[in-house]
Coordinates of C-alpha atoms and ligand atoms in Angstrom, one line a residue:
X503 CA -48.4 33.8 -5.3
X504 CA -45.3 34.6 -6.7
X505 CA -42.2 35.8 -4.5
X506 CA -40.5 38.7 -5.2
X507 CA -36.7 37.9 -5.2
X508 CA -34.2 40.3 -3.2
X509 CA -31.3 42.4 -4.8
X510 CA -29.0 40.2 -3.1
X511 CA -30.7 36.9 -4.3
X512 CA -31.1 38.1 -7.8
X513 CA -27.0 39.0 -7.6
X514 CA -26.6 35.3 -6.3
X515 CA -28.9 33.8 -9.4
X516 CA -26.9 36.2 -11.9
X517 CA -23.5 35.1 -10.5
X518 CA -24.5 31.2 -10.3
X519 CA -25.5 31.2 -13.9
X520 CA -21.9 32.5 -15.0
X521 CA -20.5 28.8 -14.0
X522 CA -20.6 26.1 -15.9
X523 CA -19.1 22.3 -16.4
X524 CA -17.8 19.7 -14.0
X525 CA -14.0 20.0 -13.7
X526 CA -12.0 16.8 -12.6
X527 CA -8.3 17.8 -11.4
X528 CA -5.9 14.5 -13.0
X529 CA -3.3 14.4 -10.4
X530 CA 0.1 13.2 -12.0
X531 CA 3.5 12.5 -10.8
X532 CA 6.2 12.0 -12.9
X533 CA 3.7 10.8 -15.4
X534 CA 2.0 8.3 -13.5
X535 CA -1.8 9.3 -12.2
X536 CA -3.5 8.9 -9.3
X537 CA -6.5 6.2 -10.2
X538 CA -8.7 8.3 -8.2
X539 CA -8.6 11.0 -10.7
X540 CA -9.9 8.4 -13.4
X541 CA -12.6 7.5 -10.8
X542 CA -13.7 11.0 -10.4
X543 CA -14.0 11.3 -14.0
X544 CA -16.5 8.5 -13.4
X545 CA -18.3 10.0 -10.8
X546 CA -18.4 13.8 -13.1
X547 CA -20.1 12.3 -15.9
X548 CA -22.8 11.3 -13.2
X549 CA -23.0 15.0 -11.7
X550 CA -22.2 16.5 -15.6
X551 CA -25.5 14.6 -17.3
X552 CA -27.3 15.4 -14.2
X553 CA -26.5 18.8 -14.7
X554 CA -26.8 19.0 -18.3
X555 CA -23.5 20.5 -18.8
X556 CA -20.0 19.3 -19.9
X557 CA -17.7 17.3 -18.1
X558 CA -13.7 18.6 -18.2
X559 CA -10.5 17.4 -17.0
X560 CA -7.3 19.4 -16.2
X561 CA -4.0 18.2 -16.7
X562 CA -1.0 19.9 -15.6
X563 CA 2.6 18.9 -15.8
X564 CA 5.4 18.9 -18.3
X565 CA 5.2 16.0 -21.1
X566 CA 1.3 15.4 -20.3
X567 CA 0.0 15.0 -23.6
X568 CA -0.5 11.7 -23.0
X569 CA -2.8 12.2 -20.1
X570 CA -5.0 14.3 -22.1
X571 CA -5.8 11.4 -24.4
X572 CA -6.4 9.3 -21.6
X573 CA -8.3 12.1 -19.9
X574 CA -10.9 11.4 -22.7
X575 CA -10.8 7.9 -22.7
X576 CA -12.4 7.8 -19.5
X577 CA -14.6 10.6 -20.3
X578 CA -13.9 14.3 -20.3
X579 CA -15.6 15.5 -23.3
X580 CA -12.7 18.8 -22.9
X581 CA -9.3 18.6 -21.6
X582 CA -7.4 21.8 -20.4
X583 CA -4.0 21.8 -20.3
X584 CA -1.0 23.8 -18.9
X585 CA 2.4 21.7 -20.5
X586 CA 5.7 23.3 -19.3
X587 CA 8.9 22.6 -17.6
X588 CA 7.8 24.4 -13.9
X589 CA 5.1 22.2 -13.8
X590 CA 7.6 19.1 -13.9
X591 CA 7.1 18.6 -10.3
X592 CA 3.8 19.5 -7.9
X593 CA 5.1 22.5 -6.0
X594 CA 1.8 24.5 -4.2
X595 CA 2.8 27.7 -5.3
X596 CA 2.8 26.8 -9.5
X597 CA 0.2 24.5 -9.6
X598 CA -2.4 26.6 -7.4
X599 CA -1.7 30.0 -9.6
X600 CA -2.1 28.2 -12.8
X601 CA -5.3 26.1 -11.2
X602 CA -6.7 29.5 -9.9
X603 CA -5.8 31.0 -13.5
X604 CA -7.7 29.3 -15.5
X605 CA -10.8 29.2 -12.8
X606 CA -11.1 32.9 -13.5
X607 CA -10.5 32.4 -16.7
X608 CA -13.7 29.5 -17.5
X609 CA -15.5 29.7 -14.4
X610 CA -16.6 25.9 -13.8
X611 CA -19.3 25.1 -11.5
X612 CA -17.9 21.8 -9.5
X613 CA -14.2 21.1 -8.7
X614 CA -13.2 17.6 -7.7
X615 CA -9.8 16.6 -6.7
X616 CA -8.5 13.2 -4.8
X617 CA -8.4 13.6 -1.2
X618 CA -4.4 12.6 -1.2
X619 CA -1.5 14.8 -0.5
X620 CA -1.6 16.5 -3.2
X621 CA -5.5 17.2 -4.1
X622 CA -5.7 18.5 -0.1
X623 CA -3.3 20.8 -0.3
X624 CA -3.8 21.9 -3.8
X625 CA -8.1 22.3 -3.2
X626 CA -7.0 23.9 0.1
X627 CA -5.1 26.9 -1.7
X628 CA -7.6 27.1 -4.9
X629 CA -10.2 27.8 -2.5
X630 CA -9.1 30.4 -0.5
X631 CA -7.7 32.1 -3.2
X632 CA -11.3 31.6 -5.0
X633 CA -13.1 32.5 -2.2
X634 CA -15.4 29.5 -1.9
X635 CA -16.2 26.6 -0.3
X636 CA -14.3 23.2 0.0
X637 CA -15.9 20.1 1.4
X638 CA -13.1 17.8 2.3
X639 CA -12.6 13.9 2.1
X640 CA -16.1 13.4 0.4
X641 CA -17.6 9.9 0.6
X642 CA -20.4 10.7 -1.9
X643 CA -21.6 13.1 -4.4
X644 CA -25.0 14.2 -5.8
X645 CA -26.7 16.9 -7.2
X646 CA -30.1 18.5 -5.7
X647 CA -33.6 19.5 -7.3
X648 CA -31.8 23.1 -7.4
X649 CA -28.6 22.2 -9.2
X650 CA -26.5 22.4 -6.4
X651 CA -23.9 19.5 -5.5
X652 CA -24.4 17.4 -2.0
X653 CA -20.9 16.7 -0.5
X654 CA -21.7 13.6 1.8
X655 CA -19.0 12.9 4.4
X656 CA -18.9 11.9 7.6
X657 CA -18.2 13.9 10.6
X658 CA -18.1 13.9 14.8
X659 CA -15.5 10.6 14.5
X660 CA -17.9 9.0 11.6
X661 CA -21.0 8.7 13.9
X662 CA -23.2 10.4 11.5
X663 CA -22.9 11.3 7.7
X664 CA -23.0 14.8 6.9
X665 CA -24.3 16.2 3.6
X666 CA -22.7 19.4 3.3
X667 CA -23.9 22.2 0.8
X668 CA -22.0 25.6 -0.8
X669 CA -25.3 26.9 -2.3
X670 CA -24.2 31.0 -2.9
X671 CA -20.6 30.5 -3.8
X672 CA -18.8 29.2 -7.1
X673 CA -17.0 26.7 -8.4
X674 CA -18.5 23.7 -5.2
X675 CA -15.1 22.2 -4.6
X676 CA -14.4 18.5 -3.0
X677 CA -11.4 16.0 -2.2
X678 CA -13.0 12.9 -2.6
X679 CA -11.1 9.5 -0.8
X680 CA -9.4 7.1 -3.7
X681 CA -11.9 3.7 -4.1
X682 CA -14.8 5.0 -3.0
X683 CA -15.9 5.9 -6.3
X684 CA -16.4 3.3 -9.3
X685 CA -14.0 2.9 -11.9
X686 CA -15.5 4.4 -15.4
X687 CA -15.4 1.8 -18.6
X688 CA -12.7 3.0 -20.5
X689 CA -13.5 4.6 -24.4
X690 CA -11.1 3.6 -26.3
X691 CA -10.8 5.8 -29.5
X692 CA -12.7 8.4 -27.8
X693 CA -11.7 12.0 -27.9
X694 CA -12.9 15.3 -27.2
X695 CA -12.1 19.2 -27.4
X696 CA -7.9 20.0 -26.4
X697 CA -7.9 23.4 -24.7
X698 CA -3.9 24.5 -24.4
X699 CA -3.2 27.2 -22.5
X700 CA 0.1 28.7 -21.1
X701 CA 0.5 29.9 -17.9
X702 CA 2.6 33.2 -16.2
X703 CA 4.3 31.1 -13.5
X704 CA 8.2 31.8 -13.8
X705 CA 10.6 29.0 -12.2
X706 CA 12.3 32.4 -9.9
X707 CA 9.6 33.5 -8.8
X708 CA 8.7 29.7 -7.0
X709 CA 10.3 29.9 -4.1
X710 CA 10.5 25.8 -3.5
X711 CA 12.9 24.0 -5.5
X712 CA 13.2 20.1 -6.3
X713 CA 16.8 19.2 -5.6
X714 CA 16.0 15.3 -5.8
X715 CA 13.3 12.9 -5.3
X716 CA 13.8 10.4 -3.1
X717 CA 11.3 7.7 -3.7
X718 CA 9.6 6.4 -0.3
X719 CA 9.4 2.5 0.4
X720 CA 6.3 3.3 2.4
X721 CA 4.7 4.9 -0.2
X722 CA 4.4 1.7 -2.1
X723 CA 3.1 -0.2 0.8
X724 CA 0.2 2.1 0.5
X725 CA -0.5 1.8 -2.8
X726 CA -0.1 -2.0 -1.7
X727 CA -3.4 -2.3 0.9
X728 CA -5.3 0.6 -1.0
X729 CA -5.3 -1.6 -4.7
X730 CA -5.2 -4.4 -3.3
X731 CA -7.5 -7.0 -4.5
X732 CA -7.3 -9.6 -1.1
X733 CA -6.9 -8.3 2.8
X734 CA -6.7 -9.9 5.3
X735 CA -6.8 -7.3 8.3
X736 CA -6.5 -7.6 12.0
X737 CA -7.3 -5.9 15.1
X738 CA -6.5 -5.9 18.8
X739 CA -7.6 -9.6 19.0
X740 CA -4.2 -10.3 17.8
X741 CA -2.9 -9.4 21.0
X742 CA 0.7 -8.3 19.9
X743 CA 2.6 -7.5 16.7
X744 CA 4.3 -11.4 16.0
X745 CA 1.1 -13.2 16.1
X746 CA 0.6 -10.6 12.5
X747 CA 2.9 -13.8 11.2
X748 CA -0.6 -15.7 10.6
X749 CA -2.4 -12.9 8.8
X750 CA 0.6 -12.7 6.4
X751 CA 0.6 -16.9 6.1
X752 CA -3.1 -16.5 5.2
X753 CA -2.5 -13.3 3.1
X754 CA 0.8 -15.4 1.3
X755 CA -1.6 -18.5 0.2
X756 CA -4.0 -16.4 -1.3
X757 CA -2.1 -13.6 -3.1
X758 CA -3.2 -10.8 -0.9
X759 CA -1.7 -8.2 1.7
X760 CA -2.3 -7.3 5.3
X761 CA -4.1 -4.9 6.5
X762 CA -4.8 -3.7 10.2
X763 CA -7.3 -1.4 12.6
X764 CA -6.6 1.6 13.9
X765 CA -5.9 -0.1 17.7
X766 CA -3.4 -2.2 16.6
X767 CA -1.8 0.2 14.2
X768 CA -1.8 2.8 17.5
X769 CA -0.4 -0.6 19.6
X770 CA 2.3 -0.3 17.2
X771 CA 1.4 -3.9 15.6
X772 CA 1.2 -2.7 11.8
X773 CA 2.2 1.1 10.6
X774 CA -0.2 3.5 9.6
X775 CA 0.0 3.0 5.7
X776 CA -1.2 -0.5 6.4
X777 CA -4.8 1.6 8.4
X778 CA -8.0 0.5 7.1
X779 CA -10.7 3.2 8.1
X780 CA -11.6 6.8 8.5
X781 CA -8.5 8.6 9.7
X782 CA -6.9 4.8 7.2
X783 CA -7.3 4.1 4.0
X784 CA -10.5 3.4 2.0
X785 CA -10.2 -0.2 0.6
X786 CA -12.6 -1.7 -2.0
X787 CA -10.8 -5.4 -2.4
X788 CA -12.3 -8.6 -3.7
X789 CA -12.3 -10.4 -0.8
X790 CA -11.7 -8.5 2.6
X791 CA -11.0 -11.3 5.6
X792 CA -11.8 -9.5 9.4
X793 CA -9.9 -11.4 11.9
X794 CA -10.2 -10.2 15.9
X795 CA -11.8 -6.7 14.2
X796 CA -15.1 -5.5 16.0
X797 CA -16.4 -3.1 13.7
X798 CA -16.5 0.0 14.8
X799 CA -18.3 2.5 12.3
X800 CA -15.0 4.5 11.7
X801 CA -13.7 0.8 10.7
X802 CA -16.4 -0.2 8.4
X803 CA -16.8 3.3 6.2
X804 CA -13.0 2.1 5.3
X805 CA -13.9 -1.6 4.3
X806 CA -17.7 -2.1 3.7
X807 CA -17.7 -2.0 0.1
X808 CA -15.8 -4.8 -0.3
X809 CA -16.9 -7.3 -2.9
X810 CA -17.0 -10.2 -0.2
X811 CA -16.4 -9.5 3.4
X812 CA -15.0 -12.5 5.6
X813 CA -15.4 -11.9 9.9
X814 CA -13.8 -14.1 11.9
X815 CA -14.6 -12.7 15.8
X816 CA -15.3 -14.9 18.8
X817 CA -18.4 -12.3 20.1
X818 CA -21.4 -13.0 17.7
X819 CA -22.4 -10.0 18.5
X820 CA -20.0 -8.1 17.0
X821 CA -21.2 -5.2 14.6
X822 CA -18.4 -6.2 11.8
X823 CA -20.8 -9.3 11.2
X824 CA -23.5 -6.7 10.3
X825 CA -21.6 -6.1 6.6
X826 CA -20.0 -9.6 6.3
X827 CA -20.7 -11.6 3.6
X828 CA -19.2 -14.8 5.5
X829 CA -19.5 -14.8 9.7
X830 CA -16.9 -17.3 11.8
X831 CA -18.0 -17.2 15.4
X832 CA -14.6 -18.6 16.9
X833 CA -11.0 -18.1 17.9
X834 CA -9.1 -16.5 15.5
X835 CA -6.2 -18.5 16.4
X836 CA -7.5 -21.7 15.7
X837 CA -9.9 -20.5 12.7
X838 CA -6.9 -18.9 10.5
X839 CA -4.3 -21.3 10.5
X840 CA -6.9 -24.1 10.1
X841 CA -8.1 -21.6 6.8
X842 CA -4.3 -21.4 6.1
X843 CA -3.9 -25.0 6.0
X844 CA -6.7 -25.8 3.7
X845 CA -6.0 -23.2 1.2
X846 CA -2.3 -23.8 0.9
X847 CA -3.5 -27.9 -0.5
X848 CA -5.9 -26.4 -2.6
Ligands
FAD1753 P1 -11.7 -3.8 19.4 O1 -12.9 -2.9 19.2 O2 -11.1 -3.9 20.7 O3 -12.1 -5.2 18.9 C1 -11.4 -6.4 19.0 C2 -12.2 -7.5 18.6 O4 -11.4 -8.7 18.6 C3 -13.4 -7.8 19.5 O5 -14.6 -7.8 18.7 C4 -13.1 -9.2 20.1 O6 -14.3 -10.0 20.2 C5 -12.2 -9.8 19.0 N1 -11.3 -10.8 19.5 C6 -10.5 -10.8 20.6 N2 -9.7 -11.9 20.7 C7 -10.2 -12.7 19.7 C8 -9.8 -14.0 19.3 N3 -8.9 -14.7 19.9 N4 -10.5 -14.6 18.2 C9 -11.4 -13.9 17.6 N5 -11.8 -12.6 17.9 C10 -11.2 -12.1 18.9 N6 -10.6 2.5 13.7 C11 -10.1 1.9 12.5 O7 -10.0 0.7 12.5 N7 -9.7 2.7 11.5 C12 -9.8 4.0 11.4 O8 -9.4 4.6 10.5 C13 -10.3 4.7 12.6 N8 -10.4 6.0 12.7 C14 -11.0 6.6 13.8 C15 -11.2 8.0 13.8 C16 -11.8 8.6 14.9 C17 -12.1 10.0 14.9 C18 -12.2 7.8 16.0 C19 -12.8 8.4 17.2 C20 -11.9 6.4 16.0 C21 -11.3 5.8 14.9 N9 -11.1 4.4 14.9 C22 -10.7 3.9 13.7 C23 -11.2 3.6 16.1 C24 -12.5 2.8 16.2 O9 -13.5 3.6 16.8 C25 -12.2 1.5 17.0 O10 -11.7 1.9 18.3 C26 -11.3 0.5 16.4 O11 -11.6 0.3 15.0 C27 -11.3 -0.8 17.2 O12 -10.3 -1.7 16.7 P2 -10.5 -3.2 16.8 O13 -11.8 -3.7 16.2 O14 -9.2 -3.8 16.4 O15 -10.5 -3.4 18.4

């Protein structure tokens, strides 16, 4: 038996069909991008193939030839791009009329952006100005058996995962976290098809301005914890903010950085660049070293793919042993600058 489809559902089907291709937003400032836009270009060729259609990027900015090339190095198979002076710095009101121009213009399917400052607010705009959905801060992406995409993240205070659909609206837009996607192989050589366009934005008719830029020494601390390669984190077990000196001694002998949870970064131990977690940073290090951290799920969605995961808690039955590699039942404070010792003869 074959259902008859409804006027409204046969709209839907005719409207879906008018989107096509993957788009990856490649956030840039001053000329330097956000990895997480390189990973996303990853993590479109997945969702592209699966959908048998292409996979773009989009590259705004002033001077940003460059990152059209590299757009196709890790990927895109098209690169559009908007190339003029008001784009010289991200301002909401440019970026999101050119963005929304050229999404009437082409009409893509998915839009992924990074879930940092700038692809929140920028998605935020673009979709209300779209009129369609935005799934925020995605921790995985897949498509179904009907083409649609599956925007996994999780929700009530990371208790459960939520898989989160925009079935009868186009473009399916999503921030996704930095590191939680893979890295793609990079093609060297490869190219692909340039799209240039120009856009109607006029500098007088922004109404922010960019007197100076005054570059944050924060800023680079979180870039610090988020690449890293080596953390070694702590939690309330440390008991107060100086007893952090044996985290950094450990950190120091094996080239990495410190990290923290979110009770001693609310204790005022460690500042809030330096958060591993949900409402932190997601961390994908080498080597990730747990010391007086219990594990709490909103803890581990920031940490657990780590290549090797090192607990040090003196409860075995802490959950954070659940995704260590490596479990030391025992005192921190003996365990770390015993480990500190060792490692610095080595
Ligand atoms: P505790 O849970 O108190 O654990 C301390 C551990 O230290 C214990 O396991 C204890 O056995 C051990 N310990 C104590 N002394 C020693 C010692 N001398 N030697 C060895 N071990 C010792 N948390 C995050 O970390 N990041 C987030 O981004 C985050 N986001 C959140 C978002 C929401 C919406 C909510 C509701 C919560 C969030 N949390 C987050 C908080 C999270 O639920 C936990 O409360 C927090 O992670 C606990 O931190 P902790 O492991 O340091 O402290």
């Amino acid at each position: 038996e074959v259902e008859e489809l409804s006027d409204e559902d046969k709209a839907i089907a005719e409207m879906l069909r008018q989107y096509n291709g993957v788009w990856v937003f490649v956030e840039q400032t001053e000329g330097e991008v956000a990895e997480v836009s390189w990973e996303l270009l990853g993590e479109g060729r997945k969702l592209a193939d699966k959908l048998k259609t292409e996979l773009c990027a989009v590259v705004i900015g002033e001077g940003v030839e460059g990152l059209c090339k590299e757009s196709f190095i890790y990927g895109a198979d098209k690169v559009y791009t908007i190339d003029e002076p008001v784009f010289k710095y991200y301002r909401t009101q440019a970026y999101h009329e050119a963005m929304c121009g050229l999404v009437e213009k082409y009409k893509p399917e998915i839009i992924l952006m990074g879930a940092t400052g700038m692809g929140r607010d920028l998605a935020g705009a673009v979709a209300t100005e779209v009129a369609t959905g935005l799934t925020a801060d995605c921790t995985g992406l897949d498509i179904d058996d009907k083409g649609n995409l599956m925007q996994t993240r999780p929700a009530f205070g990371g208790n459960i995962m939520a898989t989160i659909m925009c079935d009868k609206h186009r473009p399916q837009m999503s921030t996704v976290r930095p590191h939680v996607m893979d890295m793609p192989e990079r093609q060297e050589g490869k190219s692909g098809e340039l799209i240039r366009e120009t856009s109607s934005v006029k500098e007088e008719d922004i109404f922010s301005k960019v007197l100076e830029i005054i570059k944050d020494k924060g800023h680079s601390n979180e870039e610090d914890i988020a690449g890293a390669e080596i953390i070694v984190s702590g939690g309330r077990g440390m008991m107060n903010s100086d007893n952090f000196k044996i985290l950094q001694e450990l950190a120091d002998a094996i080239g990495g950085t410190v990290g923290a949870s979110r009770s001693a970064v609310d204790a005022g131990w460690k500042p809030h660049s330096r958060q591993v977690g949900q409402t932190g940073k997601t961390v994908r290090p080498k080597l990730y070293i747990a010391c007086g951290i219990s594990g709490a799920i909103q803890h581990l969605v920031g940490m657990q793919d780590s290549d090797v995961v090192i607990a040090i808690n003196r409860d075995k039955e802490a959950p954070i042993f659940e995704v260590a590699t490596y479990g030391i039942v025992g005192d921190l404070f003996e365990i770390v600058p015993a480990l500190t010792k060792i490692l610095v003869q080595m």
